[in-house]
mmCIF file of C-alpha atoms in Angstrom:
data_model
loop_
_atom_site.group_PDB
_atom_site.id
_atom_site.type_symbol
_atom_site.label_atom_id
_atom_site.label_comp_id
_atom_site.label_asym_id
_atom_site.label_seq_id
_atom_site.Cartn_x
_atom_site.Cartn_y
_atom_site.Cartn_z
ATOM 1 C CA UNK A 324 0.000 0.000 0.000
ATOM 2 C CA UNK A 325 1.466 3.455 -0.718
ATOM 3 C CA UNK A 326 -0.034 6.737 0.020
ATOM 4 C CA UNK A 327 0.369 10.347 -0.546
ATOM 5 C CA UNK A 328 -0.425 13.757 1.171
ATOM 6 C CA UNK A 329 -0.666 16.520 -0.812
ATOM 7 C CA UNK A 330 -1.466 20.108 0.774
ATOM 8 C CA UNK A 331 0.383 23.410 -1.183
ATOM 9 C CA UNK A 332 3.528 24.002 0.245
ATOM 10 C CA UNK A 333 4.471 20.837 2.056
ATOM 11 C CA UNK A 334 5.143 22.641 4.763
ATOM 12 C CA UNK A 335 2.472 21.485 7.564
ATOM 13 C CA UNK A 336 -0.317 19.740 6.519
ATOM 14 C CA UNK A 337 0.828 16.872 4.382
ATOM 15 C CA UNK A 338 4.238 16.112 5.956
ATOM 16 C CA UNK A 339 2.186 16.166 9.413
ATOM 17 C CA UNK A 340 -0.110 13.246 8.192
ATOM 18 C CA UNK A 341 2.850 11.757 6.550
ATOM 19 C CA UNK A 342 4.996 11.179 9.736
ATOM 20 C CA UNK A 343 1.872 10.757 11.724
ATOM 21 C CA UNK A 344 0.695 7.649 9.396
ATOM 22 C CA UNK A 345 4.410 6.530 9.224
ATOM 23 C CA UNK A 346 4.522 6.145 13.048
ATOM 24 C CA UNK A 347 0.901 4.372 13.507
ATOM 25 C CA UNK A 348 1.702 2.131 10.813
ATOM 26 C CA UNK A 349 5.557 1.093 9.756
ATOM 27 C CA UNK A 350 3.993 -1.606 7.079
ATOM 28 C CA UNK A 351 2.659 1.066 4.665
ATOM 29 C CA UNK A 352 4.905 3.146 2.057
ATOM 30 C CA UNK A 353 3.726 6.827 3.118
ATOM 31 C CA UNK A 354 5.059 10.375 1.303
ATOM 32 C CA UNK A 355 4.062 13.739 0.844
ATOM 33 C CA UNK A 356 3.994 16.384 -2.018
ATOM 34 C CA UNK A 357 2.824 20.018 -2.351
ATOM 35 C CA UNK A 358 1.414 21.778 -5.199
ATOM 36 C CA UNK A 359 4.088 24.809 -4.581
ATOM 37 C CA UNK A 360 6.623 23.717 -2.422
ATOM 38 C CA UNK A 361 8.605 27.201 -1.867
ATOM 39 C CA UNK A 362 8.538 27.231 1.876
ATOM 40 C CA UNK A 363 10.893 25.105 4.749
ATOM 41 C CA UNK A 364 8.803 23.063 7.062
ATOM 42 C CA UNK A 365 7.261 24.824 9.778
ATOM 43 C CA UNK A 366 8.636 25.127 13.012
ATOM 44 C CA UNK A 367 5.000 24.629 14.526
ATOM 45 C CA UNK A 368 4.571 21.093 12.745
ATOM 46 C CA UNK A 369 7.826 20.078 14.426
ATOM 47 C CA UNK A 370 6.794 21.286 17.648
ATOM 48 C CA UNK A 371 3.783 19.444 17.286
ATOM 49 C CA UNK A 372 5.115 16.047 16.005
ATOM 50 C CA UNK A 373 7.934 16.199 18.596
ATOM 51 C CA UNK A 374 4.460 16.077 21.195
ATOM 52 C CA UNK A 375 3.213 12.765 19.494
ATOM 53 C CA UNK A 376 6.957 11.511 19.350
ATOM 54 C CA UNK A 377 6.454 11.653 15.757
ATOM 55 C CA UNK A 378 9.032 13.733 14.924
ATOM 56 C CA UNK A 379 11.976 11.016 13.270
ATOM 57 C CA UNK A 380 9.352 10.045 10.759
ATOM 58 C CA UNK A 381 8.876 14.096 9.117
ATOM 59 C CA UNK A 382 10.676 14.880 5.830
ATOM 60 C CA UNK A 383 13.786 17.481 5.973
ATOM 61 C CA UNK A 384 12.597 19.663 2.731
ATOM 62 C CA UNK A 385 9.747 20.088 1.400
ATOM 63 C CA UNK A 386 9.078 18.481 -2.596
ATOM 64 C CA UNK A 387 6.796 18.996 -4.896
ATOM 65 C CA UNK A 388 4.257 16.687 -6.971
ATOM 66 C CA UNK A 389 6.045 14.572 -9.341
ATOM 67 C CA UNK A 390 3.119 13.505 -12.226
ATOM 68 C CA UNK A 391 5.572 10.519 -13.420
ATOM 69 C CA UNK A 392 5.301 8.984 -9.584
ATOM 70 C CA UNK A 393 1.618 9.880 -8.808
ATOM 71 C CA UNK A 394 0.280 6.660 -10.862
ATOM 72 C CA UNK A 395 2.321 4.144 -8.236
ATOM 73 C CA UNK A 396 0.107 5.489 -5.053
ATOM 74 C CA UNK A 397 -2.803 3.368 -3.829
ATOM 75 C CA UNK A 398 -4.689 6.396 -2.372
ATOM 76 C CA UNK A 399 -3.991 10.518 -2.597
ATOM 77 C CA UNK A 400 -5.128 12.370 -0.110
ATOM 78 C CA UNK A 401 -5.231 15.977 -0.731
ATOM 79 C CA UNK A 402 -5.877 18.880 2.183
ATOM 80 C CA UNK A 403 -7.794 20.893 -0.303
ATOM 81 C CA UNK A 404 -10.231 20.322 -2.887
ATOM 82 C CA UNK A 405 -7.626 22.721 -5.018
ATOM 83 C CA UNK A 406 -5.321 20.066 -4.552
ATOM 84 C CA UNK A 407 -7.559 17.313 -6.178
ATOM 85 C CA UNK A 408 -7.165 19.305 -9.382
ATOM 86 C CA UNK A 409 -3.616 19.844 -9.001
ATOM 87 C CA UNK A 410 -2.894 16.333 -8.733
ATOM 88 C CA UNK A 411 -5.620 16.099 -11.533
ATOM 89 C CA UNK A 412 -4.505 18.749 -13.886
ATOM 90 C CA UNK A 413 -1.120 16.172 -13.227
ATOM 91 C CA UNK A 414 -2.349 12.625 -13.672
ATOM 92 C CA UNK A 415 -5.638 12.261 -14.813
ATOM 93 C CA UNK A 416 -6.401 9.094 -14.676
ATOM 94 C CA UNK A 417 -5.763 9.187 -10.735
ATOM 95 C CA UNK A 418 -9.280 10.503 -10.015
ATOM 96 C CA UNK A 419 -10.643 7.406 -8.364
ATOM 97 C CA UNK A 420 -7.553 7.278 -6.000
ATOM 98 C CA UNK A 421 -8.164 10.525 -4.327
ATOM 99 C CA UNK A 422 -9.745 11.807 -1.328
ATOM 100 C CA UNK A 423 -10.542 15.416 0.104
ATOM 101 C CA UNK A 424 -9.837 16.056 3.866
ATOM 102 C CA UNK A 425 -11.167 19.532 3.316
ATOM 103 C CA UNK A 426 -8.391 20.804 6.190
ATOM 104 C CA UNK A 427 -7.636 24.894 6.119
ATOM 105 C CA UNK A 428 -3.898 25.783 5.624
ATOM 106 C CA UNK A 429 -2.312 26.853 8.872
ATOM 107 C CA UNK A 430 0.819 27.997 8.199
ATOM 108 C CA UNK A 431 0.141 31.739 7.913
ATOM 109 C CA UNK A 432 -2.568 31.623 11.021
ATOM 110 C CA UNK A 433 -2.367 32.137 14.568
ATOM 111 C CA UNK A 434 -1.169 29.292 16.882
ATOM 112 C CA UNK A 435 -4.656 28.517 18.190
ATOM 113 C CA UNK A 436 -6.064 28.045 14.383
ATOM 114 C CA UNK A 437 -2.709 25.508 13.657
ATOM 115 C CA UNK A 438 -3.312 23.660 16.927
ATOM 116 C CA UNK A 439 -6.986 22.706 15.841
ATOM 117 C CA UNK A 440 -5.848 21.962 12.567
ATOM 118 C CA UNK A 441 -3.405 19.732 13.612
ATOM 119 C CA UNK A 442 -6.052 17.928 15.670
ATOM 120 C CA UNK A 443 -7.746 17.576 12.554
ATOM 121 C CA UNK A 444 -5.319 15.774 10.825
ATOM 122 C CA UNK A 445 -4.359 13.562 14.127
ATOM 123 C CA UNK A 446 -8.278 12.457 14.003
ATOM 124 C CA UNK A 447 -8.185 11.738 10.258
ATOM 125 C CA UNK A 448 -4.955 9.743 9.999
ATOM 126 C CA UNK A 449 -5.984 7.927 13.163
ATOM 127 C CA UNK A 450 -9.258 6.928 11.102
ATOM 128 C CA UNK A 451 -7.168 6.142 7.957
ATOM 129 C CA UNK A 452 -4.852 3.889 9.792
ATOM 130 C CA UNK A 453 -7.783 1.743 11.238
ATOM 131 C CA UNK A 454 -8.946 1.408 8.069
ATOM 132 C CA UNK A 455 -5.875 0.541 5.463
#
C-alpha cells in the first residue's frame, strides 16, 4: 500500500499526516507532495510532532508533486479540494484514487487556528490507519 499527502507548500499539513501515518503504521509506504513547495517546514509542525513523538518520521525539505510517480500510489489524499485538481490537472487518470480532507492551511494563522488543525489531521490519519 502506498499513500500520498498533498497540501500546497508541504510545509504542515501533508508532511504532518505523513509522519503521523508513518509512526501508527511502519507496514505502509507513506510520502508527501505540495502543489508549490517554496517554503521550509514549519517550526509549529515540528513542535507538534515532537508532542506525538512523531518527529523522526517528518521529511527534511519540502518536494513537490512529481506527475511521473503519482500513478504508483494506492490512495492521494489531498488537504484541499484545489489540490484534487492539481494532482488532476497532473495525472488524470488518478481521479478514483483521491480523497478530500477539506483541512484549512495553517501555516500563515495564529497558533490557536494551527493547533486545531493539527487535531484535525491527528483524528483523520488515526481513522485512515484503522482502516488501510
Amino acid at each position: 500500500m502506498k499513500v500520498l499527502f498533498v497540501c500546497s507548500g508541504n510545509a504542515y499539513r501533508s508532511p504532518v499526516a505523513e509522519a503521523l501515518l508513518k509512526k501508527l503504521r511502519p507496514d505502509i509506504n507513506v510520502d508527501s507532495a505540495g502543489t508549490d513547495p517554496a517554503i521550509p517546514i514549519s517550526e509549529t509542525a515540528k513542535e507538534y510532532l515532537a508532542r506525538e513523538n512523531a518527529e523522526q518520521y517528518l521529511k527534511k525539505n519540502p518536494k513537490g508533486l512529481d506527475s511521473k510517480q503519482l500513478g504508483e500510489y494506492d490512495l492521494i489524499v489531498a488537504m484541499e479540494p484545489r489540490h484534487k485538481d492539481a494532482v488532476l490537472s497532473k495525472r488524470p487518470k488518478c481521479a478514483d484514487k483521491i480523497v478530500v480532507w477539506n483541512i484549512d492551511d495553517p501555516y500563515f494563522l495564529p497558533r490557536g487556528h494551527a493547533e486545531k488543525v493539527f487535531r484535525q489531521i491527528k483524528g483523520k490519519v488515526h481513522e485512515l490507519a484503522d482502516s488501510l
